[in-house]
Amino acid sequence: MKLPVNYDIAITHIVTRRKQTFVAALGVTIGVAIYLFMNSLSSGFTQYSRDMIFQTNAHIKIYKNDEVSAPLRKQGSSTTVILNPQITTRSKTLRDPNRLLRQVKAEPYIVQAIAQVDFSAFFNRGNTQIKGSGCGVNMTEYAALYDTRTYMVAGTVEDLQNDLNGVIIGCGIARKLNLGLGDNITVSSSYNVTKVLHIVGIFSMGNSAADDSRCYVNISTAQQFLKEGPSFISTLYANTRNPDATADAVERLQTLTDYTVEDWQTTNADVISGDRTRKTMMNAISMSILIVAAFGIYNILSATISQKINDIAILKAVGFRGRDVVRIFVAEAIIMGLIGTVAGLCIGAILIKILSGIYMGAPVGYFPVHFEFALFARSFVLGLVITFCAGYFPARRAANVDPVSIFRK
C-alpha cells in the first residue's frame, strides 16, 4: 500500500540522511535506556528499603505514649506550685488489651493483628555480655505478620510456641556467644530478672540491628522479665490490606481507643524521606539526559529545514499547506524517536536483566533493581512525547516559510 506523500517525503529524508538519523536515534536510545535503568534502580532500592522496614515493623502500631505531668496548682488559685512538668512514670500497659485486640481484628481493612511485650535484654555467657532487646509474642501469629519463617536458619517458630522456656535468637548473638540450637543462654532484663532459656531457633534477617541484638520469647516469659502480670501488653501491631493507604486506617482505629495509633510511614519518616530524595534525584538526572537527546533531534531537524528551505518553498508553491509541512517533519521526529525508544527499552531491559542476576552479598542479596511494566510503558510514552515536541517546534517554523520571499532570494 502506497504511503501518503507527506510520510513518503519524511521517510525519504530519513533514509537519505542515514548518519544524522543514526545520531538522533542513538541520543534517544541512550536517554531512554538510562531513564529506564535509573528509575528501575530507584524502584528496586525503594522496594528493598520497604522490605527491610517490614521485616520488623508492622503497618500500624497502637501503644501508650509518654505523658507529661500537668503543673500542680493550688485549689482555687492560679498560682503554679510546680514549674517543671516531667514525663510521668505510669505503667505502659494497655487497659483491657485483649478486648482492644479483638476490636482491631474485627475491622475489615485489617488482615492480621498481634499483641507484643517489649523489654530490654542482656545476653550473657561467661564474662561476655551483649545488650539487646526482647520481644514477647505469640510466635505463630508473629510469623504470619512478618513472614519470620523465611528468616529462620535453625529451628522453627512452632518450637518456641511449644516451649515456654524457649528463645529464638539472632544469628549475630549466636555467633558472638558461640551458641547453637539446643544450647542454653542466660538472659537478664533491666528489672534484674535473670532466666536460663533454651535456644529453640536462630534467625538471620540480613539486618545487623536485629540479628545482633534481638530475641523472641513467649509473652508470659516477657511479662516475667518485666515483673508484670499476665494482662500486661505494651503494644499492638496490625497489618492492613494496602500498606500505602494506612492514613484512613489510622483515623478509623483512633476512634476505637485513646492510645496512640501510628502508621509505619510516621515511624520510618527518615527512611521514606531518603527514598523520596533518591527517587527525585534519579528522575531529574535521567530526565535531563532524555531532554538532551531531544535537543539532538531538534538541532538535526533545524539543520534539515535550513538545508531544505528551497524544497519547502517549492512544496508550498505547488499546493502543500503549512500543516502538510508540519506533518512531514513531525513524522521524521517520531520515526527517529520510535527507533531510538525501542532500542533504548531493549538496552535498558538487558542492563536490568544482567544486574538483577548479580549477587551483592548480605544483607542486600541480589542487585536491587526492579522490573516494572508500568515503568517500561512510561519510558516508551515519554520518549515519543519528547521527540514529538523536539520535532514540532522546528516544523512550525518550516510551515511559516513564505515561498515568494525564498524565490526572491
mmCIF file of C-alpha atoms in Angstrom:
data_model
loop_
_atom_site.group_PDB
_atom_site.id
_atom_site.type_symbol
_atom_site.label_atom_id
_atom_site.label_comp_id
_atom_site.label_asym_id
_atom_site.label_seq_id
_atom_site.Cartn_x
_atom_site.Cartn_y
_atom_site.Cartn_z
ATOM 1 C CA MET A 1 0.000 0.000 0.000
ATOM 2 C CA LYS A 2 1.388 3.386 -1.009
ATOM 3 C CA LEU A 3 2.022 5.812 1.826
ATOM 4 C CA PRO A 4 0.589 9.361 1.787
ATOM 5 C CA VAL A 5 3.005 11.753 0.120
ATOM 6 C CA ASN A 6 3.785 13.579 3.389
ATOM 7 C CA TYR A 7 5.077 10.416 5.058
ATOM 8 C CA ASP A 8 6.795 9.295 1.877
ATOM 9 C CA ILE A 9 8.826 12.538 1.892
ATOM 10 C CA ALA A 10 9.611 12.082 5.622
ATOM 11 C CA ILE A 11 10.910 8.532 5.075
ATOM 12 C CA THR A 12 12.964 9.704 2.086
ATOM 13 C CA HIS A 13 14.653 12.333 4.281
ATOM 14 C CA ILE A 14 15.400 9.712 6.955
ATOM 15 C CA VAL A 15 16.769 7.133 4.514
ATOM 16 C CA THR A 16 18.928 9.583 2.546
ATOM 17 C CA ARG A 17 20.392 11.149 5.703
ATOM 18 C CA ARG A 18 21.358 7.918 7.491
ATOM 19 C CA LYS A 19 24.166 9.384 9.579
ATOM 20 C CA GLN A 20 22.004 12.148 11.057
ATOM 21 C CA THR A 21 19.160 9.691 11.612
ATOM 22 C CA PHE A 22 21.529 7.314 13.417
ATOM 23 C CA VAL A 23 22.929 10.082 15.637
ATOM 24 C CA ALA A 24 19.453 11.335 16.576
ATOM 25 C CA ALA A 25 18.141 7.820 17.266
ATOM 26 C CA LEU A 26 21.273 6.979 19.258
ATOM 27 C CA GLY A 27 20.733 10.008 21.506
ATOM 28 C CA VAL A 28 17.171 8.894 22.204
ATOM 29 C CA THR A 29 18.368 5.315 22.736
ATOM 30 C CA ILE A 30 20.863 6.367 25.399
ATOM 31 C CA GLY A 31 18.371 8.734 27.039
ATOM 32 C CA VAL A 32 15.551 6.162 27.227
ATOM 33 C CA ALA A 33 17.901 3.367 28.361
ATOM 34 C CA ILE A 34 19.327 5.489 31.178
ATOM 35 C CA TYR A 35 15.866 6.762 32.162
ATOM 36 C CA LEU A 36 14.511 3.205 32.329
ATOM 37 C CA PHE A 37 17.545 1.812 34.143
ATOM 38 C CA MET A 38 17.857 4.567 36.741
ATOM 39 C CA ASN A 39 14.156 4.553 37.566
ATOM 40 C CA SER A 40 14.173 0.750 37.783
ATOM 41 C CA LEU A 41 17.152 1.052 40.117
ATOM 42 C CA SER A 42 15.330 3.656 42.210
ATOM 43 C CA SER A 43 12.255 1.420 42.340
ATOM 44 C CA GLY A 44 14.437 -1.522 43.349
ATOM 45 C CA PHE A 45 16.112 0.381 46.179
ATOM 46 C CA THR A 46 12.718 1.625 47.365
ATOM 47 C CA GLN A 47 11.355 -1.921 47.367
ATOM 48 C CA TYR A 48 14.451 -3.154 49.202
ATOM 49 C CA SER A 49 14.065 -0.367 51.761
ATOM 50 C CA ARG A 50 10.394 -1.260 52.296
ATOM 51 C CA ASP A 51 11.242 -4.945 52.694
ATOM 52 C CA MET A 52 13.824 -4.054 55.342
ATOM 53 C CA ILE A 53 11.250 -1.897 57.152
ATOM 54 C CA PHE A 54 8.569 -4.604 57.094
ATOM 55 C CA GLN A 55 10.967 -7.207 58.458
ATOM 56 C CA THR A 56 10.454 -5.756 61.920
ATOM 57 C CA ASN A 57 7.717 -3.122 61.521
ATOM 58 C CA ALA A 58 4.006 -3.639 61.067
ATOM 59 C CA HIS A 59 1.839 -1.258 59.067
ATOM 60 C CA ILE A 60 0.231 0.137 62.244
ATOM 61 C CA LYS A 61 1.091 0.071 65.920
ATOM 62 C CA ILE A 62 -1.017 1.018 68.926
ATOM 63 C CA TYR A 63 0.781 1.949 72.130
ATOM 64 C CA LYS A 64 0.601 4.122 75.218
ATOM 65 C CA ASN A 65 2.739 7.198 74.642
ATOM 66 C CA ASP A 66 4.682 9.036 77.322
ATOM 67 C CA GLU A 67 2.584 11.523 79.258
ATOM 68 C CA VAL A 68 3.785 14.838 80.667
ATOM 69 C CA SER A 69 2.530 15.701 84.124
ATOM 70 C CA ALA A 70 0.456 18.863 84.377
ATOM 71 C CA PRO A 71 1.775 21.695 86.565
ATOM 72 C CA LEU A 72 0.393 21.332 90.101
ATOM 73 C CA ARG A 73 -1.815 24.247 91.182
ATOM 74 C CA LYS A 74 -3.405 25.064 94.497
ATOM 75 C CA GLN A 75 -7.130 24.508 94.527
ATOM 76 C CA GLY A 76 -8.975 27.713 93.781
ATOM 77 C CA SER A 77 -5.762 29.525 92.912
ATOM 78 C CA SER A 78 -3.883 30.240 89.724
ATOM 79 C CA THR A 79 -0.505 30.024 91.497
ATOM 80 C CA THR A 80 1.706 27.305 89.986
ATOM 81 C CA VAL A 81 3.472 25.173 92.593
ATOM 82 C CA ILE A 82 5.494 23.005 90.130
ATOM 83 C CA LEU A 83 7.014 24.855 87.200
ATOM 84 C CA ASN A 84 8.867 21.941 85.574
ATOM 85 C CA PRO A 85 6.499 19.274 84.211
ATOM 86 C CA GLN A 86 8.115 15.837 83.810
ATOM 87 C CA ILE A 87 7.268 12.648 81.956
ATOM 88 C CA THR A 88 5.096 10.534 84.230
ATOM 89 C CA THR A 89 6.229 7.077 85.293
ATOM 90 C CA ARG A 90 2.844 5.453 84.899
ATOM 91 C CA SER A 91 2.659 1.907 83.573
ATOM 92 C CA LYS A 92 2.978 1.419 79.822
ATOM 93 C CA THR A 93 0.375 -1.330 79.840
ATOM 94 C CA LEU A 94 -2.735 -1.068 77.703
ATOM 95 C CA ARG A 95 -6.056 -1.336 79.522
ATOM 96 C CA ASP A 96 -8.011 -4.437 78.572
ATOM 97 C CA PRO A 97 -5.672 -5.214 75.620
ATOM 98 C CA ASN A 98 -7.459 -8.413 74.633
ATOM 99 C CA ARG A 99 -10.726 -6.562 74.039
ATOM 100 C CA LEU A 100 -8.922 -3.899 72.007
ATOM 101 C CA LEU A 101 -7.101 -6.593 70.020
ATOM 102 C CA ARG A 102 -10.423 -8.266 69.165
ATOM 103 C CA GLN A 103 -11.836 -4.926 68.023
ATOM 104 C CA VAL A 104 -8.829 -4.274 65.811
ATOM 105 C CA LYS A 105 -9.020 -7.752 64.250
ATOM 106 C CA ALA A 106 -12.725 -7.221 63.533
ATOM 107 C CA GLU A 107 -12.021 -4.214 61.304
ATOM 108 C CA PRO A 108 -12.450 -5.216 57.613
ATOM 109 C CA TYR A 109 -9.270 -3.465 56.441
ATOM 110 C CA ILE A 110 -7.068 -5.320 58.977
ATOM 111 C CA VAL A 111 -5.584 -8.624 57.783
ATOM 112 C CA GLN A 112 -3.539 -9.518 60.862
ATOM 113 C CA ALA A 113 -3.057 -8.147 64.387
ATOM 114 C CA ILE A 114 -0.965 -9.277 67.352
ATOM 115 C CA ALA A 115 -0.094 -8.292 70.915
ATOM 116 C CA GLN A 116 3.543 -7.806 71.937
ATOM 117 C CA VAL A 117 5.558 -7.204 75.099
ATOM 118 C CA ASP A 118 8.924 -5.486 74.587
ATOM 119 C CA PHE A 119 11.748 -5.483 77.115
ATOM 120 C CA SER A 120 15.430 -4.585 77.323
ATOM 121 C CA ALA A 121 17.597 -7.694 77.449
ATOM 122 C CA PHE A 122 21.184 -8.656 78.252
ATOM 123 C CA PHE A 123 22.559 -11.880 76.797
ATOM 124 C CA ASN A 124 25.269 -13.437 78.953
ATOM 125 C CA ARG A 125 27.766 -16.244 78.599
ATOM 126 C CA GLY A 126 30.691 -16.280 80.975
ATOM 127 C CA ASN A 127 32.257 -12.827 81.027
ATOM 128 C CA THR A 128 30.691 -11.872 77.690
ATOM 129 C CA GLN A 129 27.544 -9.759 77.703
ATOM 130 C CA ILE A 130 25.543 -8.388 74.761
ATOM 131 C CA LYS A 131 22.963 -5.676 75.200
ATOM 132 C CA GLY A 132 19.840 -6.101 73.128
ATOM 133 C CA SER A 133 16.073 -6.318 73.200
ATOM 134 C CA GLY A 134 13.459 -8.991 73.592
ATOM 135 C CA CYS A 135 10.008 -9.409 72.107
ATOM 136 C CA GLY A 136 7.354 -11.410 73.890
ATOM 137 C CA VAL A 137 4.896 -12.661 71.282
ATOM 138 C CA ASN A 138 2.644 -15.445 70.154
ATOM 139 C CA MET A 139 5.281 -16.684 67.706
ATOM 140 C CA THR A 140 2.964 -18.293 65.149
ATOM 141 C CA GLU A 141 0.915 -15.090 64.899
ATOM 142 C CA TYR A 142 4.089 -13.006 64.782
ATOM 143 C CA ALA A 143 5.473 -15.171 61.958
ATOM 144 C CA ALA A 144 2.262 -14.675 59.983
ATOM 145 C CA LEU A 145 2.553 -10.901 60.409
ATOM 146 C CA TYR A 146 6.235 -10.591 59.451
ATOM 147 C CA ASP A 147 6.881 -13.801 57.477
ATOM 148 C CA THR A 148 9.539 -14.747 60.032
ATOM 149 C CA ARG A 149 9.693 -18.339 58.793
ATOM 150 C CA THR A 150 11.685 -17.231 55.743
ATOM 151 C CA TYR A 151 14.450 -15.896 58.022
ATOM 152 C CA MET A 152 14.825 -18.981 60.221
ATOM 153 C CA VAL A 153 18.203 -20.696 59.717
ATOM 154 C CA ALA A 154 17.748 -23.204 62.537
ATOM 155 C CA GLY A 155 14.670 -24.471 64.335
ATOM 156 C CA THR A 156 11.087 -23.381 63.680
ATOM 157 C CA VAL A 157 8.711 -20.805 65.114
ATOM 158 C CA GLU A 158 6.462 -23.630 66.319
ATOM 159 C CA ASP A 159 9.296 -24.877 68.569
ATOM 160 C CA LEU A 160 9.065 -21.652 70.583
ATOM 161 C CA GLN A 161 5.291 -21.864 70.749
ATOM 162 C CA ASN A 162 5.598 -25.309 72.350
ATOM 163 C CA ASP A 163 8.360 -24.374 74.823
ATOM 164 C CA LEU A 164 7.568 -21.762 77.493
ATOM 165 C CA ASN A 165 11.237 -21.685 78.477
ATOM 166 C CA GLY A 166 12.463 -21.355 74.887
ATOM 167 C CA VAL A 167 14.030 -18.463 72.998
ATOM 168 C CA ILE A 168 14.775 -17.634 69.371
ATOM 169 C CA ILE A 169 17.913 -15.509 68.956
ATOM 170 C CA GLY A 170 19.556 -13.628 66.094
ATOM 171 C CA CYS A 171 22.489 -15.199 64.273
ATOM 172 C CA GLY A 172 24.746 -12.358 65.439
ATOM 173 C CA ILE A 173 24.096 -13.212 69.086
ATOM 174 C CA ALA A 174 24.681 -16.907 68.387
ATOM 175 C CA ARG A 175 27.980 -16.135 66.631
ATOM 176 C CA LYS A 176 29.305 -13.731 69.271
ATOM 177 C CA LEU A 177 28.462 -16.073 72.168
ATOM 178 C CA ASN A 178 29.360 -19.244 70.233
ATOM 179 C CA LEU A 179 25.943 -20.773 70.775
ATOM 180 C CA GLY A 180 23.864 -23.103 68.667
ATOM 181 C CA LEU A 181 20.482 -24.787 68.504
ATOM 182 C CA GLY A 182 19.756 -26.687 71.715
ATOM 183 C CA ASP A 183 22.184 -24.695 73.885
ATOM 184 C CA ASN A 184 21.177 -22.663 76.912
ATOM 185 C CA ILE A 185 21.595 -18.888 77.159
ATOM 186 C CA THR A 186 21.343 -16.633 80.214
ATOM 187 C CA VAL A 187 19.083 -13.652 79.617
ATOM 188 C CA SER A 188 18.656 -10.753 82.049
ATOM 189 C CA SER A 189 16.290 -7.801 81.959
ATOM 190 C CA SER A 190 16.679 -4.240 83.204
ATOM 191 C CA TYR A 191 14.450 -5.263 86.143
ATOM 192 C CA ASN A 192 17.171 -7.629 87.467
ATOM 193 C CA VAL A 193 15.265 -10.722 86.408
ATOM 194 C CA THR A 194 17.544 -13.460 85.084
ATOM 195 C CA LYS A 195 16.478 -16.628 83.299
ATOM 196 C CA VAL A 196 18.306 -19.507 81.643
ATOM 197 C CA LEU A 197 16.469 -20.118 78.367
ATOM 198 C CA HIS A 198 16.701 -22.948 75.862
ATOM 199 C CA ILE A 199 17.625 -21.914 72.297
ATOM 200 C CA VAL A 200 14.944 -23.391 70.004
ATOM 201 C CA GLY A 201 15.624 -21.286 66.928
ATOM 202 C CA ILE A 202 18.074 -18.925 65.209
ATOM 203 C CA PHE A 203 17.085 -16.314 62.614
ATOM 204 C CA SER A 204 19.039 -14.249 60.090
ATOM 205 C CA MET A 205 17.314 -11.219 58.559
ATOM 206 C CA GLY A 206 20.422 -9.708 56.983
ATOM 207 C CA ASN A 207 19.804 -6.732 59.255
ATOM 208 C CA SER A 208 22.530 -6.326 61.876
ATOM 209 C CA ALA A 209 20.265 -4.207 64.080
ATOM 210 C CA ALA A 210 18.052 -7.272 64.560
ATOM 211 C CA ASP A 211 20.485 -10.164 64.063
ATOM 212 C CA ASP A 212 22.994 -8.888 66.645
ATOM 213 C CA SER A 213 20.624 -7.858 69.407
ATOM 214 C CA ARG A 214 17.123 -9.303 69.210
ATOM 215 C CA CYS A 215 15.438 -12.343 70.658
ATOM 216 C CA TYR A 216 11.901 -13.718 70.759
ATOM 217 C CA VAL A 217 10.253 -15.358 73.752
ATOM 218 C CA ASN A 218 6.706 -16.228 74.730
ATOM 219 C CA ILE A 219 4.527 -13.415 76.066
ATOM 220 C CA SER A 220 4.381 -14.932 79.555
ATOM 221 C CA THR A 221 8.190 -15.056 79.713
ATOM 222 C CA ALA A 222 8.480 -11.397 78.663
ATOM 223 C CA GLN A 223 5.937 -10.415 81.335
ATOM 224 C CA GLN A 224 8.060 -12.166 83.952
ATOM 225 C CA PHE A 225 11.163 -10.272 82.783
ATOM 226 C CA LEU A 226 9.258 -7.032 83.431
ATOM 227 C CA LYS A 227 7.743 -8.266 86.724
ATOM 228 C CA GLU A 228 4.283 -7.773 85.269
ATOM 229 C CA GLY A 229 1.126 -9.855 85.410
ATOM 230 C CA PRO A 230 -0.499 -11.860 82.583
ATOM 231 C CA SER A 231 -2.634 -8.892 81.491
ATOM 232 C CA PHE A 232 0.379 -6.698 80.673
ATOM 233 C CA ILE A 233 0.643 -5.824 76.966
ATOM 234 C CA SER A 234 2.811 -2.921 75.797
ATOM 235 C CA THR A 235 1.961 -2.694 72.087
ATOM 236 C CA LEU A 236 -0.499 -3.925 69.474
ATOM 237 C CA TYR A 237 0.642 -4.336 65.877
ATOM 238 C CA ALA A 238 -1.529 -4.709 62.790
ATOM 239 C CA ASN A 239 -1.170 -5.088 59.034
ATOM 240 C CA THR A 240 -3.621 -3.587 56.542
ATOM 241 C CA ARG A 241 -4.557 -4.758 53.062
ATOM 242 C CA ASN A 242 -2.697 -1.847 51.465
ATOM 243 C CA PRO A 243 0.402 -0.524 53.284
ATOM 244 C CA ASP A 244 0.342 2.647 51.160
ATOM 245 C CA ALA A 245 -3.140 3.593 52.376
ATOM 246 C CA THR A 246 -2.756 3.434 56.135
ATOM 247 C CA ALA A 247 -3.854 7.010 56.843
ATOM 248 C CA ASP A 248 -7.555 6.124 56.709
ATOM 249 C CA ALA A 249 -6.953 3.004 58.794
ATOM 250 C CA VAL A 250 -5.157 5.045 61.468
ATOM 251 C CA GLU A 251 -8.008 7.534 61.566
ATOM 252 C CA ARG A 252 -10.617 4.784 61.972
ATOM 253 C CA LEU A 253 -8.619 2.876 64.592
ATOM 254 C CA GLN A 254 -8.143 6.077 66.570
ATOM 255 C CA THR A 255 -11.913 6.128 67.132
ATOM 256 C CA LEU A 256 -11.605 2.795 68.962
ATOM 257 C CA THR A 257 -9.008 3.896 71.516
ATOM 258 C CA ASP A 258 -7.413 6.875 73.234
ATOM 259 C CA TYR A 259 -3.948 5.349 72.843
ATOM 260 C CA THR A 260 -1.518 6.483 70.149
ATOM 261 C CA VAL A 261 -2.165 4.902 66.742
ATOM 262 C CA GLU A 262 0.830 5.311 64.443
ATOM 263 C CA ASP A 263 1.442 4.111 60.889
ATOM 264 C CA TRP A 264 4.746 2.820 59.523
ATOM 265 C CA GLN A 265 5.308 5.994 57.447
ATOM 266 C CA THR A 266 5.399 8.068 60.617
ATOM 267 C CA THR A 267 7.672 5.628 62.424
ATOM 268 C CA ASN A 268 10.106 5.499 59.485
ATOM 269 C CA ALA A 269 9.775 9.078 58.254
ATOM 270 C CA ASP A 270 13.550 9.483 57.865
ATOM 271 C CA VAL A 271 13.858 6.375 55.665
ATOM 272 C CA ILE A 272 10.918 7.414 53.482
ATOM 273 C CA SER A 273 12.354 10.913 53.118
ATOM 274 C CA GLY A 274 15.639 9.401 51.957
ATOM 275 C CA ASP A 275 13.799 7.235 49.408
ATOM 276 C CA ARG A 276 11.965 10.261 48.041
ATOM 277 C CA THR A 277 15.187 12.252 47.785
ATOM 278 C CA ARG A 278 16.928 9.439 45.913
ATOM 279 C CA LYS A 279 13.958 8.956 43.578
ATOM 280 C CA THR A 280 13.742 12.686 42.816
ATOM 281 C CA MET A 281 17.463 12.869 42.124
ATOM 282 C CA MET A 282 17.442 9.871 39.766
ATOM 283 C CA ASN A 283 14.349 11.172 37.979
ATOM 284 C CA ALA A 284 15.988 14.569 37.484
ATOM 285 C CA ILE A 285 19.220 13.085 36.129
ATOM 286 C CA SER A 286 17.542 10.633 33.755
ATOM 287 C CA MET A 287 15.054 13.243 32.548
ATOM 288 C CA SER A 288 17.884 15.680 31.861
ATOM 289 C CA ILE A 289 19.647 13.108 29.694
ATOM 290 C CA LEU A 290 16.428 12.450 27.799
ATOM 291 C CA ILE A 291 15.892 16.172 27.207
ATOM 292 C CA VAL A 292 19.461 16.492 25.916
ATOM 293 C CA ALA A 293 18.684 13.698 23.443
ATOM 294 C CA ALA A 294 15.567 15.598 22.344
ATOM 295 C CA PHE A 295 17.697 18.660 21.649
ATOM 296 C CA GLY A 296 19.768 16.476 19.327
ATOM 297 C CA ILE A 297 16.673 15.763 17.246
ATOM 298 C CA TYR A 298 15.699 19.430 17.405
ATOM 299 C CA ASN A 299 19.101 20.502 16.097
ATOM 300 C CA ILE A 300 19.110 17.894 13.330
ATOM 301 C CA LEU A 301 15.638 18.897 12.124
ATOM 302 C CA SER A 302 16.543 22.575 12.344
ATOM 303 C CA ALA A 303 19.595 21.933 10.195
ATOM 304 C CA THR A 304 17.491 19.893 7.768
ATOM 305 C CA ILE A 305 14.971 22.710 7.457
ATOM 306 C CA SER A 306 17.740 25.234 6.788
ATOM 307 C CA GLN A 307 19.209 22.997 4.082
ATOM 308 C CA LYS A 308 15.813 22.132 2.601
ATOM 309 C CA ILE A 309 14.375 25.643 2.729
ATOM 310 C CA ASN A 310 14.176 25.855 -1.064
ATOM 311 C CA ASP A 311 12.460 22.451 -1.252
ATOM 312 C CA ILE A 312 9.947 23.575 1.366
ATOM 313 C CA ALA A 313 9.232 26.733 -0.640
ATOM 314 C CA ILE A 314 8.641 24.638 -3.759
ATOM 315 C CA LEU A 315 6.311 22.290 -1.875
ATOM 316 C CA LYS A 316 4.249 25.235 -0.626
ATOM 317 C CA ALA A 317 4.252 26.787 -4.095
ATOM 318 C CA VAL A 318 2.771 23.642 -5.676
ATOM 319 C CA GLY A 319 -0.042 23.461 -3.131
ATOM 320 C CA PHE A 320 1.307 21.966 0.112
ATOM 321 C CA ARG A 321 -0.185 23.684 3.129
ATOM 322 C CA GLY A 322 1.591 24.570 6.351
ATOM 323 C CA ARG A 323 0.113 21.604 8.199
ATOM 324 C CA ASP A 324 1.459 19.279 5.495
ATOM 325 C CA VAL A 325 4.952 20.601 6.134
ATOM 326 C CA VAL A 326 4.422 20.139 9.896
ATOM 327 C CA ARG A 327 3.380 16.532 9.329
ATOM 328 C CA ILE A 328 6.492 15.823 7.271
ATOM 329 C CA PHE A 329 8.970 16.970 9.910
ATOM 330 C CA VAL A 330 6.972 15.712 12.889
ATOM 331 C CA ALA A 331 6.795 12.307 11.166
ATOM 332 C CA GLU A 332 10.590 12.377 10.817
ATOM 333 C CA ALA A 333 10.981 13.162 14.515
ATOM 334 C CA ILE A 334 8.538 10.441 15.573
ATOM 335 C CA ILE A 335 10.204 7.817 13.372
ATOM 336 C CA MET A 336 13.639 8.662 14.771
ATOM 337 C CA GLY A 337 12.186 8.761 18.268
ATOM 338 C CA LEU A 338 10.405 5.425 17.785
ATOM 339 C CA ILE A 339 13.598 3.743 16.608
ATOM 340 C CA GLY A 340 15.585 5.233 19.482
ATOM 341 C CA THR A 341 12.902 4.487 22.100
ATOM 342 C CA VAL A 342 12.508 0.815 21.151
ATOM 343 C CA ALA A 343 16.286 0.363 21.066
ATOM 344 C CA GLY A 344 16.588 2.162 24.428
ATOM 345 C CA LEU A 345 13.961 -0.080 26.018
ATOM 346 C CA CYS A 346 15.804 -3.169 24.758
ATOM 347 C CA ILE A 347 19.172 -1.963 26.062
ATOM 348 C CA GLY A 348 17.634 -0.896 29.362
ATOM 349 C CA ALA A 349 15.944 -4.291 29.761
ATOM 350 C CA ILE A 350 19.243 -6.064 29.067
ATOM 351 C CA LEU A 351 21.048 -3.942 31.681
ATOM 352 C CA ILE A 352 18.317 -4.628 34.241
ATOM 353 C CA LYS A 353 18.408 -8.357 33.495
ATOM 354 C CA ILE A 354 22.196 -8.525 33.853
ATOM 355 C CA LEU A 355 22.367 -6.522 37.084
ATOM 356 C CA SER A 356 19.404 -8.295 38.692
ATOM 357 C CA GLY A 357 21.395 -11.534 38.472
ATOM 358 C CA ILE A 358 24.461 -10.147 40.279
ATOM 359 C CA TYR A 359 24.681 -11.187 43.928
ATOM 360 C CA MET A 360 25.893 -8.285 46.081
ATOM 361 C CA GLY A 361 26.225 -10.214 49.331
ATOM 362 C CA ALA A 362 24.350 -9.890 52.606
ATOM 363 C CA PRO A 363 22.240 -8.065 53.556
ATOM 364 C CA VAL A 364 21.413 -6.681 50.100
ATOM 365 C CA GLY A 365 21.323 -10.014 48.258
ATOM 366 C CA TYR A 366 20.894 -9.641 44.518
ATOM 367 C CA PHE A 367 21.319 -6.220 42.968
ATOM 368 C CA PRO A 368 18.163 -4.268 43.945
ATOM 369 C CA VAL A 369 16.834 -3.361 40.516
ATOM 370 C CA HIS A 370 13.115 -3.823 39.966
ATOM 371 C CA PHE A 371 11.317 -4.845 36.743
ATOM 372 C CA GLU A 372 8.164 -2.817 36.362
ATOM 373 C CA PHE A 373 5.903 -2.957 33.298
ATOM 374 C CA ALA A 374 4.387 0.437 34.100
ATOM 375 C CA LEU A 375 7.885 1.945 34.033
ATOM 376 C CA PHE A 376 8.557 0.421 30.596
ATOM 377 C CA ALA A 377 5.287 1.888 29.313
ATOM 378 C CA ARG A 378 6.091 5.281 30.835
ATOM 379 C CA SER A 379 9.565 5.278 29.293
ATOM 380 C CA PHE A 380 8.092 4.441 25.873
ATOM 381 C CA VAL A 381 5.451 7.183 26.022
ATOM 382 C CA LEU A 382 7.889 9.738 27.424
ATOM 383 C CA GLY A 383 10.435 9.001 24.685
ATOM 384 C CA LEU A 384 7.830 9.570 21.972
ATOM 385 C CA VAL A 385 6.371 12.690 23.618
ATOM 386 C CA ILE A 386 9.770 14.359 23.965
ATOM 387 C CA THR A 387 10.776 13.553 20.390
ATOM 388 C CA PHE A 388 7.396 14.819 19.151
ATOM 389 C CA CYS A 389 7.978 18.126 20.932
ATOM 390 C CA ALA A 390 11.526 18.265 19.570
ATOM 391 C CA GLY A 391 10.178 17.883 16.042
ATOM 392 C CA TYR A 392 7.088 20.054 16.323
ATOM 393 C CA PHE A 393 8.740 23.418 17.013
ATOM 394 C CA PRO A 394 11.157 23.398 14.032
ATOM 395 C CA ALA A 395 8.288 22.015 11.920
ATOM 396 C CA ARG A 396 6.159 25.030 12.843
ATOM 397 C CA ARG A 397 8.987 27.287 11.722
ATOM 398 C CA ALA A 398 9.168 25.443 8.398
ATOM 399 C CA ALA A 399 5.394 25.736 7.975
ATOM 400 C CA ASN A 400 5.633 29.549 8.186
ATOM 401 C CA VAL A 401 8.109 29.797 5.304
ATOM 402 C CA ASP A 402 6.965 32.317 2.664
ATOM 403 C CA PRO A 403 7.791 30.758 -0.751
ATOM 404 C CA VAL A 404 7.710 34.148 -2.507
ATOM 405 C CA SER A 405 10.450 35.595 -0.240
ATOM 406 C CA ILE A 406 12.545 32.460 -0.710
ATOM 407 C CA PHE A 407 12.259 32.641 -4.514
ATOM 408 C CA ARG A 408 13.244 36.309 -4.484
ATOM 409 C CA LYS A 409 16.500 35.385 -2.750
#
